[in-house]
Coordinates of N, CA and C in Angstrom, one line a residue:
Chain A
G472 N -5.8 -39.6 2.1 CA -6.3 -38.8 1.0 C -5.3 -37.8 0.6
E473 N -5.6 -37.1 -0.5 CA -4.7 -36.1 -1.0 C -4.6 -34.9 -0.1
N474 N -3.3 -34.4 -0.1 CA -3.0 -33.2 0.7 C -2.2 -32.2 -0.2
V475 N -2.6 -31.0 -0.2 CA -2.0 -30.0 -1.1 C -1.5 -28.9 -0.2
E476 N -0.2 -28.6 -0.3 CA 0.4 -27.5 0.4 C 0.8 -26.4 -0.6
Q477 N 0.8 -25.2 -0.1 CA 1.0 -24.0 -1.0 C 1.9 -23.0 -0.3
H478 N 2.9 -22.5 -1.1 CA 3.8 -21.5 -0.5 C 4.1 -20.4 -1.6
P479 N 4.3 -19.2 -1.2 CA 4.1 -18.6 0.2 C 2.6 -18.4 0.5
S480 N 2.3 -18.0 1.7 CA 0.9 -17.7 2.0 C 0.6 -16.2 1.6
T481 N 1.6 -15.4 1.6 CA 1.5 -14.0 1.1 C 2.7 -13.7 0.3
L482 N 2.5 -12.8 -0.7 CA 3.5 -12.5 -1.6 C 3.3 -11.1 -2.1
S483 N 4.3 -10.2 -2.0 CA 4.2 -8.9 -2.5 C 5.3 -8.6 -3.5
V484 N 4.9 -8.1 -4.6 CA 5.9 -7.8 -5.7 C 5.7 -6.4 -6.3
Q485 N 6.7 -5.9 -6.8 CA 6.5 -4.6 -7.5 C 5.9 -4.8 -8.9
E486 N 5.1 -3.9 -9.3 CA 4.5 -4.0 -10.7 C 5.6 -4.2 -11.7
G487 N 5.4 -5.1 -12.6 CA 6.4 -5.4 -13.6 C 7.3 -6.6 -13.3
D488 N 7.4 -6.9 -12.0 CA 8.2 -8.1 -11.6 C 7.4 -9.4 -11.8
S489 N 8.2 -10.5 -11.6 CA 7.5 -11.8 -11.7 C 7.1 -12.3 -10.3
A490 N 6.1 -13.2 -10.3 CA 5.7 -13.8 -9.1 C 5.6 -15.3 -9.3
V491 N 6.0 -16.1 -8.3 CA 6.0 -17.5 -8.4 C 5.4 -18.1 -7.2
I492 N 4.4 -19.0 -7.4 CA 3.7 -19.7 -6.3 C 3.9 -21.2 -6.5
K493 N 4.2 -21.8 -5.4 CA 4.6 -23.3 -5.5 C 3.6 -24.1 -4.7
C494 N 3.3 -25.3 -5.2 CA 2.4 -26.2 -4.5 C 3.0 -27.6 -4.6
T495 N 2.7 -28.4 -3.5 CA 3.1 -29.8 -3.5 C 1.9 -30.6 -3.2
Y496 N 1.9 -31.8 -3.7 CA 0.7 -32.7 -3.5 C 1.3 -34.0 -3.0
S497 N 0.4 -34.8 -2.4 CA 0.8 -36.1 -1.8 C 0.5 -37.3 -2.6
D498 N -0.6 -37.3 -3.3 CA -1.1 -38.5 -4.0 C -0.5 -38.6 -5.4
S499 N 0.3 -39.5 -5.7 CA 0.9 -39.7 -7.0 C -0.1 -40.0 -8.1
A500 N -1.3 -40.4 -7.7 CA -2.3 -40.6 -8.7 C -3.0 -39.4 -9.2
S501 N -2.7 -38.2 -8.6 CA -3.3 -37.0 -9.1 C -2.9 -36.7 -10.5
N502 N -3.9 -36.3 -11.3 CA -3.6 -36.2 -12.7 C -4.1 -34.8 -13.4
Y503 N -4.6 -34.0 -12.5 CA -5.1 -32.7 -13.0 C -4.9 -31.6 -12.0
F504 N -4.3 -30.5 -12.4 CA -3.8 -29.4 -11.5 C -4.3 -28.1 -12.0
P505 N -5.4 -27.6 -11.5 CA -5.8 -26.3 -11.9 C -5.4 -25.2 -10.9
W506 N -5.4 -24.0 -11.4 CA -5.1 -22.8 -10.6 C -6.3 -21.9 -10.7
Y507 N -6.8 -21.4 -9.6 CA -7.9 -20.5 -9.5 C -7.5 -19.2 -8.9
K508 N -8.1 -18.1 -9.4 CA -7.8 -16.8 -8.9 C -9.1 -16.3 -8.3
Q509 N -9.0 -15.7 -7.1 CA -10.2 -15.2 -6.4 C -9.9 -13.8 -6.0
E510 N -10.6 -12.8 -6.6 CA -10.5 -11.4 -6.2 C -11.4 -11.2 -5.0
L511 N -11.1 -10.2 -4.3 CA -11.8 -9.9 -3.0 C -13.3 -9.8 -3.2
G512 N -14.0 -10.7 -2.5 CA -15.4 -10.7 -2.5 C -16.0 -11.4 -3.7
K513 N -15.2 -12.0 -4.5 CA -15.7 -12.6 -5.8 C -15.5 -14.2 -5.7
R514 N -16.0 -14.8 -6.7 CA -15.9 -16.3 -6.8 C -14.5 -16.7 -7.4
P515 N -14.0 -17.9 -7.0 CA -12.8 -18.4 -7.7 C -13.1 -18.6 -9.2
Q516 N -12.1 -18.3 -10.0 CA -12.2 -18.5 -11.4 C -10.9 -19.1 -11.9
L517 N -11.1 -20.1 -12.8 CA -9.9 -20.8 -13.3 C -9.1 -19.9 -14.2
I518 N -7.8 -19.9 -14.0 CA -6.9 -19.1 -14.9 C -6.0 -20.0 -15.7
I519 N -5.6 -21.1 -15.3 CA -4.8 -22.0 -16.1 C -4.9 -23.4 -15.4
D520 N -4.7 -24.4 -16.2 CA -4.6 -25.8 -15.6 C -3.6 -26.6 -16.4
I521 N -3.2 -27.7 -15.8 CA -2.2 -28.6 -16.5 C -2.6 -30.0 -16.1
R522 N -2.4 -30.9 -17.1 CA -2.6 -32.3 -16.9 C -1.3 -33.1 -16.7
S523 N -1.4 -34.3 -16.1 CA -0.2 -35.0 -15.7 C 0.7 -35.4 -16.9
N524 N 0.2 -35.4 -18.1 CA 1.0 -35.8 -19.2 C 1.7 -34.6 -19.9
V525 N 1.7 -33.5 -19.2 CA 2.3 -32.2 -19.7 C 3.2 -31.7 -18.7
G526 N 4.4 -31.1 -19.1 CA 5.3 -30.6 -18.1 C 5.2 -29.1 -17.9
E527 N 4.7 -28.4 -18.9 CA 4.6 -26.9 -18.9 C 3.5 -26.5 -19.8
K528 N 2.8 -25.4 -19.4 CA 1.8 -24.8 -20.2 C 1.8 -23.3 -20.0
K529 N 1.7 -22.5 -21.1 CA 1.7 -21.1 -21.0 C 0.5 -20.5 -21.6
D530 N 0.1 -19.3 -21.0 CA -1.0 -18.6 -21.5 C -0.7 -17.1 -21.3
Q531 N -0.2 -16.5 -22.3 CA 0.2 -15.1 -22.2 C 1.2 -14.9 -21.0
R532 N 0.8 -14.1 -20.0 CA 1.8 -13.8 -18.9 C 1.8 -14.9 -17.8
I533 N 1.0 -15.9 -18.0 CA 0.9 -17.0 -17.0 C 1.4 -18.3 -17.5
A534 N 2.1 -19.0 -16.6 CA 2.6 -20.3 -17.0 C 2.6 -21.2 -15.8
V535 N 2.4 -22.5 -16.0 CA 2.4 -23.5 -15.0 C 3.4 -24.6 -15.3
T536 N 4.1 -25.0 -14.4 CA 5.0 -26.1 -14.6 C 4.7 -27.3 -13.6
L537 N 4.9 -28.5 -14.1 CA 4.6 -29.7 -13.2 C 5.8 -30.6 -13.2
N538 N 6.1 -31.0 -12.0 CA 7.2 -32.0 -11.8 C 6.5 -33.2 -11.1
K539 N 6.2 -34.2 -11.9 CA 5.5 -35.4 -11.3 C 6.3 -36.2 -10.4
T540 N 7.6 -36.3 -10.7 CA 8.5 -37.0 -9.8 C 8.6 -36.5 -8.4
A541 N 8.7 -35.1 -8.4 CA 8.8 -34.5 -7.1 C 7.5 -34.1 -6.5
K542 N 6.4 -34.3 -7.3 CA 5.0 -34.0 -6.9 C 4.9 -32.6 -6.5
H543 N 5.3 -31.7 -7.4 CA 5.1 -30.3 -7.2 C 4.8 -29.6 -8.5
F544 N 4.1 -28.5 -8.4 CA 3.7 -27.7 -9.5 C 3.7 -26.2 -9.1
S545 N 4.0 -25.4 -10.1 CA 4.2 -23.9 -9.8 C 3.5 -23.1 -10.8
L546 N 3.1 -21.9 -10.3 CA 2.4 -20.9 -11.1 C 3.4 -19.7 -11.3
H547 N 3.6 -19.3 -12.5 CA 4.5 -18.2 -12.8 C 3.7 -17.1 -13.5
I548 N 3.8 -15.9 -12.9 CA 3.2 -14.7 -13.5 C 4.3 -13.7 -13.8
T549 N 4.4 -13.3 -15.1 CA 5.4 -12.4 -15.5 C 4.8 -11.0 -15.7
E550 N 5.6 -10.0 -15.6 CA 5.1 -8.6 -15.9 C 3.9 -8.3 -15.1
T551 N 3.9 -8.5 -13.8 CA 2.7 -8.4 -13.0 C 2.1 -7.0 -13.0
Q552 N 0.8 -7.0 -12.9 CA 0.0 -5.7 -13.0 C -0.8 -5.6 -11.8
P553 N -1.3 -4.4 -11.4 CA -2.1 -4.3 -10.2 C -3.3 -5.2 -10.2
E554 N -3.9 -5.5 -11.4 CA -5.1 -6.3 -11.4 C -4.8 -7.8 -11.2
D555 N -3.5 -8.1 -11.1 CA -3.1 -9.5 -10.7 C -3.3 -9.7 -9.2
S556 N -3.5 -8.6 -8.4 CA -3.6 -8.8 -7.0 C -4.9 -9.6 -6.7
A557 N -4.7 -10.7 -5.9 CA -5.8 -11.6 -5.6 C -5.3 -12.7 -4.8
V558 N -6.2 -13.6 -4.4 CA -5.7 -14.9 -3.8 C -5.7 -15.9 -4.8
Y559 N -4.6 -16.7 -4.9 CA -4.5 -17.7 -5.9 C -4.5 -19.1 -5.2
F560 N -5.3 -20.0 -5.7 CA -5.4 -21.3 -5.2 C -4.9 -22.4 -6.2
C561 N -4.1 -23.3 -5.7 CA -3.8 -24.4 -6.6 C -4.7 -25.6 -6.1
A562 N -4.8 -26.6 -6.9 CA -5.6 -27.7 -6.6 C -5.1 -29.0 -7.3
A563 N -5.4 -30.1 -6.7 CA -5.0 -31.4 -7.3 C -6.3 -32.3 -7.4
S564 N -6.3 -33.1 -8.4 CA -7.5 -34.0 -8.6 C -7.0 -35.3 -9.1
I565 N -7.5 -36.4 -8.6 CA -7.1 -37.7 -9.1 C -8.0 -38.2 -10.2
N566 N -9.1 -37.5 -10.5 CA -10.0 -38.0 -11.6 C -10.4 -36.8 -12.5
Y567 N -9.4 -36.1 -12.9 CA -9.6 -35.0 -13.9 C -10.7 -34.0 -13.5
G568 N -10.7 -33.6 -12.3 CA -11.6 -32.5 -11.9 C -12.8 -32.9 -11.1
Q569 N -13.0 -34.2 -10.9 CA -14.2 -34.6 -10.2 C -14.1 -34.4 -8.7
N570 N -12.9 -34.3 -8.2 CA -12.7 -34.2 -6.7 C -11.5 -33.3 -6.4
F571 N -11.6 -32.0 -6.3 CA -10.5 -31.2 -6.1 C -10.1 -31.2 -4.6
V572 N -8.8 -31.1 -4.4 CA -8.3 -30.7 -3.1 C -7.5 -29.4 -3.3
F573 N -8.0 -28.4 -2.6 CA -7.4 -27.1 -2.8 C -6.3 -26.8 -1.8
G574 N -5.2 -26.1 -2.3 CA -4.3 -25.6 -1.4 C -4.8 -24.4 -0.5
P575 N -4.1 -24.0 0.5 CA -4.7 -22.9 1.4 C -4.7 -21.5 0.8
G576 N -4.1 -21.4 -0.4 CA -4.1 -20.1 -1.0 C -2.9 -19.2 -0.8
T577 N -2.6 -18.3 -1.8 CA -1.5 -17.3 -1.7 C -2.1 -16.0 -2.0
R578 N -2.0 -15.0 -1.1 CA -2.5 -13.7 -1.3 C -1.3 -12.9 -2.0
L579 N -1.6 -12.5 -3.3 CA -0.6 -11.8 -4.0 C -1.0 -10.3 -4.1
S580 N 0.0 -9.5 -3.7 CA -0.2 -8.0 -3.8 C 0.8 -7.5 -4.8
V581 N 0.3 -6.8 -5.8 CA 1.2 -6.2 -6.8 C 1.2 -4.7 -6.5
L582 N 2.4 -4.2 -6.1 CA 2.5 -2.8 -5.6 C 2.9 -1.9 -6.8
P583 N 2.2 -0.8 -6.9 CA 2.4 0.1 -8.1 C 3.7 0.9 -7.9
Chain B
D331 N -25.2 -17.7 -21.3 CA -25.4 -18.5 -20.2 C -25.3 -17.7 -18.9
A332 N -26.2 -17.9 -18.0 CA -26.2 -17.1 -16.8 C -25.2 -17.6 -15.8
G333 N -24.5 -18.7 -16.0 CA -23.6 -19.2 -15.0 C -24.3 -19.9 -13.9
V334 N -23.5 -20.3 -12.9 CA -24.1 -21.0 -11.7 C -24.8 -19.9 -10.9
I335 N -26.0 -20.2 -10.5 CA -26.8 -19.3 -9.7 C -27.0 -19.8 -8.3
Q336 N -26.7 -19.0 -7.3 CA -26.9 -19.3 -5.9 C -27.9 -18.3 -5.2
S337 N -28.6 -18.9 -4.3 CA -29.5 -18.0 -3.5 C -29.6 -18.6 -2.1
P338 N -29.8 -17.7 -1.1 CA -29.6 -16.3 -1.2 C -28.1 -15.9 -1.3
R339 N -27.8 -14.7 -1.6 CA -26.5 -14.2 -1.6 C -25.9 -14.0 -0.2
H340 N -26.8 -13.5 0.7 CA -26.4 -13.3 2.1 C -27.6 -13.9 3.0
E341 N -27.1 -14.5 4.1 CA -28.1 -15.0 5.0 C -27.6 -14.8 6.4
V342 N -28.4 -14.2 7.2 CA -28.1 -14.0 8.6 C -29.2 -14.7 9.4
T343 N -28.8 -15.5 10.3 CA -29.7 -16.3 11.1 C -29.2 -16.5 12.5
E344 N -30.1 -16.9 13.3 CA -29.7 -17.2 14.7 C -29.4 -18.6 15.0
M345 N -28.5 -18.9 15.9 CA -28.2 -20.2 16.2 C -29.4 -21.1 16.5
G346 N -29.4 -22.3 15.9 CA -30.5 -23.2 16.1 C -31.5 -23.2 15.0
Q347 N -31.4 -22.2 14.2 CA -32.4 -22.1 13.1 C -31.9 -23.0 11.9
E348 N -32.9 -23.4 11.1 CA -32.6 -24.1 9.9 C -32.2 -23.2 8.7
V349 N -31.2 -23.5 8.0 CA -30.7 -22.7 6.9 C -30.7 -23.6 5.6
T350 N -31.2 -23.0 4.5 CA -31.2 -23.8 3.2 C -30.6 -22.9 2.2
L351 N -29.6 -23.4 1.6 CA -28.9 -22.7 0.5 C -29.2 -23.4 -0.8
R352 N -29.3 -22.6 -1.9 CA -29.8 -23.2 -3.1 C -28.8 -22.9 -4.3
C353 N -28.9 -23.8 -5.2 CA -27.9 -23.7 -6.3 C -28.6 -24.2 -7.6
K354 N -28.4 -23.5 -8.7 CA -28.8 -23.9 -10.0 C -27.5 -24.0 -10.9
P355 N -27.1 -25.2 -11.3 CA -25.9 -25.4 -12.1 C -26.1 -24.8 -13.5
I356 N -25.0 -24.7 -14.2 CA -25.0 -24.4 -15.6 C -25.7 -25.5 -16.4
S357 N -26.6 -25.1 -17.3 CA -27.4 -26.0 -18.0 C -26.5 -26.9 -18.8
G358 N -26.7 -28.2 -18.7 CA -25.9 -29.2 -19.5 C -24.8 -29.8 -18.6
H359 N -24.5 -29.2 -17.5 CA -23.5 -29.7 -16.6 C -24.1 -30.9 -15.8
N360 N -23.3 -31.9 -15.6 CA -23.8 -33.1 -14.9 C -23.1 -33.3 -13.6
S361 N -22.2 -32.5 -13.2 CA -21.6 -32.6 -11.9 C -21.7 -31.3 -11.1
L362 N -22.0 -31.5 -9.8 CA -22.2 -30.3 -9.0 C -21.5 -30.5 -7.6
F363 N -20.9 -29.4 -7.2 CA -20.1 -29.4 -6.0 C -20.5 -28.3 -5.0
W364 N -20.5 -28.7 -3.7 CA -20.7 -27.7 -2.7 C -19.3 -27.5 -1.9
Y365 N -18.9 -26.2 -1.8 CA -17.7 -25.9 -1.0 C -18.1 -25.0 0.1
R366 N -17.2 -25.0 1.1 CA -17.3 -24.0 2.2 C -15.9 -23.3 2.3
Q367 N -16.0 -22.0 2.4 CA -14.7 -21.2 2.5 C -14.7 -20.4 3.8
T368 N -13.7 -20.6 4.5 CA -13.4 -19.8 5.8 C -11.9 -19.4 5.8
M369 N -11.6 -18.4 6.6 CA -10.2 -17.9 6.7 C -9.4 -19.0 7.2
M370 N -9.9 -19.7 8.2 CA -9.1 -20.7 8.9 C -8.9 -22.0 8.1
R371 N -9.9 -22.4 7.4 CA -9.8 -23.7 6.7 C -9.8 -23.7 5.2
G372 N -9.8 -22.5 4.6 CA -9.7 -22.3 3.2 C -11.0 -22.8 2.5
L373 N -10.7 -23.4 1.3 CA -11.8 -23.9 0.5 C -11.9 -25.4 0.7
E374 N -13.0 -25.8 1.2 CA -13.2 -27.3 1.5 C -14.4 -27.8 0.7
L375 N -14.1 -28.9 0.1 CA -15.2 -29.6 -0.6 C -16.1 -30.4 0.4
L376 N -17.4 -30.1 0.3 CA -18.3 -30.7 1.3 C -18.9 -32.0 0.7
I377 N -19.4 -31.9 -0.6 CA -20.1 -33.0 -1.2 C -20.1 -32.7 -2.7
Y378 N -20.1 -33.8 -3.5 CA -20.4 -33.6 -4.9 C -21.3 -34.6 -5.5
F379 N -22.0 -34.3 -6.6 CA -23.0 -35.1 -7.2 C -22.5 -35.3 -8.7
N380 N -22.8 -36.5 -9.2 CA -22.7 -36.8 -10.6 C -24.1 -37.3 -11.0
N381 N -24.6 -36.7 -12.1 CA -25.9 -37.1 -12.6 C -26.9 -37.2 -11.4
N382 N -26.9 -36.2 -10.6 CA -27.9 -36.1 -9.4 C -27.6 -37.0 -8.3
V383 N -26.6 -37.9 -8.4 CA -26.3 -38.9 -7.4 C -25.2 -38.4 -6.5
P384 N -25.3 -38.4 -5.2 CA -24.1 -38.0 -4.3 C -23.0 -39.1 -4.5
I385 N -21.8 -38.6 -4.8 CA -20.7 -39.5 -5.0 C -19.8 -39.5 -3.8
D386 N -19.5 -38.3 -3.2 CA -18.6 -38.2 -2.1 C -19.1 -37.2 -1.1
D387 N -19.5 -37.6 0.0 CA -19.9 -36.6 1.0 C -19.0 -36.7 2.2
S388 N -17.8 -37.1 2.1 CA -16.9 -37.2 3.2 C -16.5 -35.9 3.8
G389 N -16.7 -34.8 3.0 CA -16.4 -33.5 3.5 C -17.5 -32.9 4.4
M390 N -18.7 -33.5 4.4 CA -19.8 -32.9 5.2 C -19.4 -33.0 6.6
P391 N -19.4 -31.9 7.3 CA -18.8 -31.8 8.7 C -19.5 -32.7 9.7
E392 N -20.8 -32.8 9.6 CA -21.5 -33.6 10.6 C -23.0 -33.7 10.2
D393 N -23.7 -34.4 11.0 CA -25.1 -34.8 10.6 C -26.0 -33.6 10.4
R394 N -25.6 -32.5 10.9 CA -26.4 -31.3 10.8 C -26.5 -30.8 9.4
F395 N -25.5 -31.2 8.6 CA -25.5 -30.8 7.2 C -26.1 -31.9 6.3
S396 N -26.9 -31.5 5.3 CA -27.4 -32.5 4.4 C -27.5 -31.7 3.0
A397 N -27.4 -32.5 1.9 CA -27.5 -31.9 0.6 C -28.3 -32.9 -0.3
K398 N -29.1 -32.2 -1.2 CA -29.9 -33.0 -2.1 C -29.8 -32.4 -3.5
M399 N -30.0 -33.3 -4.5 CA -30.1 -32.8 -5.9 C -31.2 -33.5 -6.5
P400 N -32.5 -33.0 -6.4 CA -33.6 -33.7 -6.9 C -33.7 -33.8 -8.4
N401 N -33.0 -32.9 -9.1 CA -33.0 -32.9 -10.6 C -31.7 -32.2 -11.0
A402 N -31.5 -32.3 -12.3 CA -30.3 -31.8 -12.9 C -30.1 -30.3 -12.8
S403 N -31.1 -29.6 -12.4 CA -31.0 -28.1 -12.5 C -31.2 -27.5 -11.1
F404 N -31.1 -28.3 -10.0 CA -31.3 -27.7 -8.7 C -30.7 -28.6 -7.6
S405 N -30.1 -27.9 -6.6 CA -29.5 -28.6 -5.5 C -29.7 -27.7 -4.3
T406 N -29.8 -28.3 -3.1 CA -29.9 -27.6 -1.9 C -28.8 -28.1 -0.9
L407 N -28.4 -27.2 0.0 CA -27.5 -27.6 1.1 C -28.2 -27.1 2.4
K408 N -28.5 -28.0 3.3 CA -29.3 -27.6 4.4 C -28.5 -27.8 5.7
I409 N -28.6 -26.8 6.6 CA -27.9 -26.9 7.9 C -29.0 -26.8 9.0
Q410 N -29.1 -27.9 9.8 CA -30.2 -27.9 10.8 C -29.7 -28.7 12.0
P411 N -29.6 -28.1 13.2 CA -29.6 -26.7 13.5 C -28.3 -26.0 13.2
S412 N -28.4 -24.7 12.8 CA -27.2 -24.0 12.5 C -26.4 -23.6 13.8
E413 N -25.1 -23.4 13.7 CA -24.3 -23.0 14.8 C -23.4 -21.8 14.3
P414 N -22.9 -21.0 15.3 CA -22.0 -19.9 14.9 C -20.8 -20.3 14.1
R415 N -20.3 -21.5 14.3 CA -19.1 -22.0 13.6 C -19.4 -22.4 12.2
D416 N -20.7 -22.4 11.8 CA -21.0 -22.6 10.4 C -20.9 -21.4 9.5
S417 N -20.7 -20.2 10.2 CA -20.5 -19.0 9.4 C -19.4 -19.1 8.4
A418 N -19.7 -18.8 7.2 CA -18.7 -19.0 6.1 C -19.3 -18.6 4.8
V419 N -18.6 -18.6 3.7 CA -19.1 -18.4 2.4 C -19.2 -19.8 1.8
Y420 N -20.4 -20.1 1.3 CA -20.7 -21.4 0.7 C -20.8 -21.2 -0.8
F421 N -19.9 -22.0 -1.5 CA -19.9 -21.9 -3.0 C -20.5 -23.2 -3.6
C422 N -21.2 -23.0 -4.6 CA -21.7 -24.1 -5.5 C -20.9 -24.0 -6.8
A423 N -20.5 -25.2 -7.3 CA -19.8 -25.2 -8.6 C -20.3 -26.3 -9.5
S424 N -20.2 -26.2 -10.8 CA -20.6 -27.2 -11.7 C -19.6 -27.4 -12.8
T425 N -19.7 -28.6 -13.4 CA -18.8 -28.9 -14.5 C -19.5 -30.0 -15.4
N426 N -19.0 -30.1 -16.6 CA -19.5 -31.2 -17.5 C -18.5 -32.3 -17.5
A427 N -18.7 -33.3 -16.8 CA -17.8 -34.4 -16.6 C -17.6 -35.3 -17.9
D428 N -18.5 -35.0 -18.8 CA -18.5 -35.9 -20.0 C -17.5 -35.3 -21.1
R429 N -17.1 -34.1 -20.9 CA -16.1 -33.5 -21.9 C -14.8 -34.1 -21.5
A430 N -14.3 -35.0 -22.4 CA -13.1 -35.7 -22.1 C -11.9 -34.8 -21.7
L431 N -11.4 -35.1 -20.5 CA -10.2 -34.5 -20.0 C -10.3 -33.0 -19.8
Y432 N -11.4 -32.4 -19.7 CA -11.5 -31.0 -19.5 C -12.6 -30.7 -18.5
N433 N -12.3 -30.5 -17.3 CA -13.3 -30.4 -16.3 C -13.2 -29.2 -15.4
E434 N -13.1 -28.0 -16.1 CA -13.1 -26.8 -15.3 C -14.4 -26.7 -14.5
Q435 N -14.2 -26.4 -13.2 CA -15.4 -26.2 -12.4 C -15.7 -24.7 -12.4
F436 N -17.0 -24.4 -12.7 CA -17.5 -23.0 -12.7 C -18.2 -22.7 -11.4
F437 N -17.7 -21.7 -10.7 CA -18.2 -21.4 -9.4 C -19.4 -20.4 -9.5
G438 N -20.3 -20.6 -8.5 CA -21.3 -19.5 -8.4 C -20.8 -18.4 -7.5
P439 N -21.6 -17.4 -7.3 CA -21.2 -16.2 -6.6 C -21.0 -16.4 -5.1
G440 N -21.6 -17.5 -4.6 CA -21.5 -17.8 -3.2 C -22.6 -17.3 -2.4
T441 N -22.8 -17.9 -1.2 CA -23.8 -17.4 -0.2 C -23.0 -17.2 1.1
R442 N -23.0 -15.9 1.5 CA -22.3 -15.6 2.8 C -23.3 -15.8 3.9
L443 N -23.0 -16.8 4.7 CA -23.8 -17.2 5.9 C -23.2 -16.7 7.2
T444 N -24.1 -16.0 7.9 CA -23.7 -15.6 9.3 C -24.7 -16.1 10.3
V445 N -24.1 -16.9 11.2 CA -25.0 -17.5 12.3 C -24.7 -16.8 13.6
L446 N -25.6 -16.1 14.1 CA -25.4 -15.3 15.4 C -25.6 -16.1 16.6

């Protein structure tokens, strides 16, 4: 079955700096890669996603890149703000979201 | 829309007791997912339903766990008998699998279960 690895497990950056979180997946049939943000004590919420026919997607300060050959995808956050502090989960799905396998998560801390 | 609704929000029980968690998906969504979140194991998919039918229950840890979806607006996850290692936050999520190529899963607020 699918296996998703995520690095780093924790990340601290200064406010205004960029943050990058990387994930790898094992099943080449995976075709949908969402990123979820979970604030302390809250539910996971989708922040951005990418499908296998796209190499990059941007939404304001957030971008995701996908390398299907290497089977890895990354989340990029620019101009980080304190409210970006949360746990970020990547996920992979072989059927467009019907069966997610989540990575273990990255705890991002944005220091003022 | 009220979003995915879960109840109870918190549950404290003693080992050996039966626990029932409830979920109401977003109206119009036809897929429902149950997840368990712990520090050690992260977010794990337990089971998911399409059109009220269980599709994949390979994540259900053992026979003590069972899930049902009697209709499109209600699902339950039952643990009988409960054990301390079942302590976790249980999330329910739903999506509309008919919207071509767009399957964001919307999570409920979760149920924090503590088994003493």
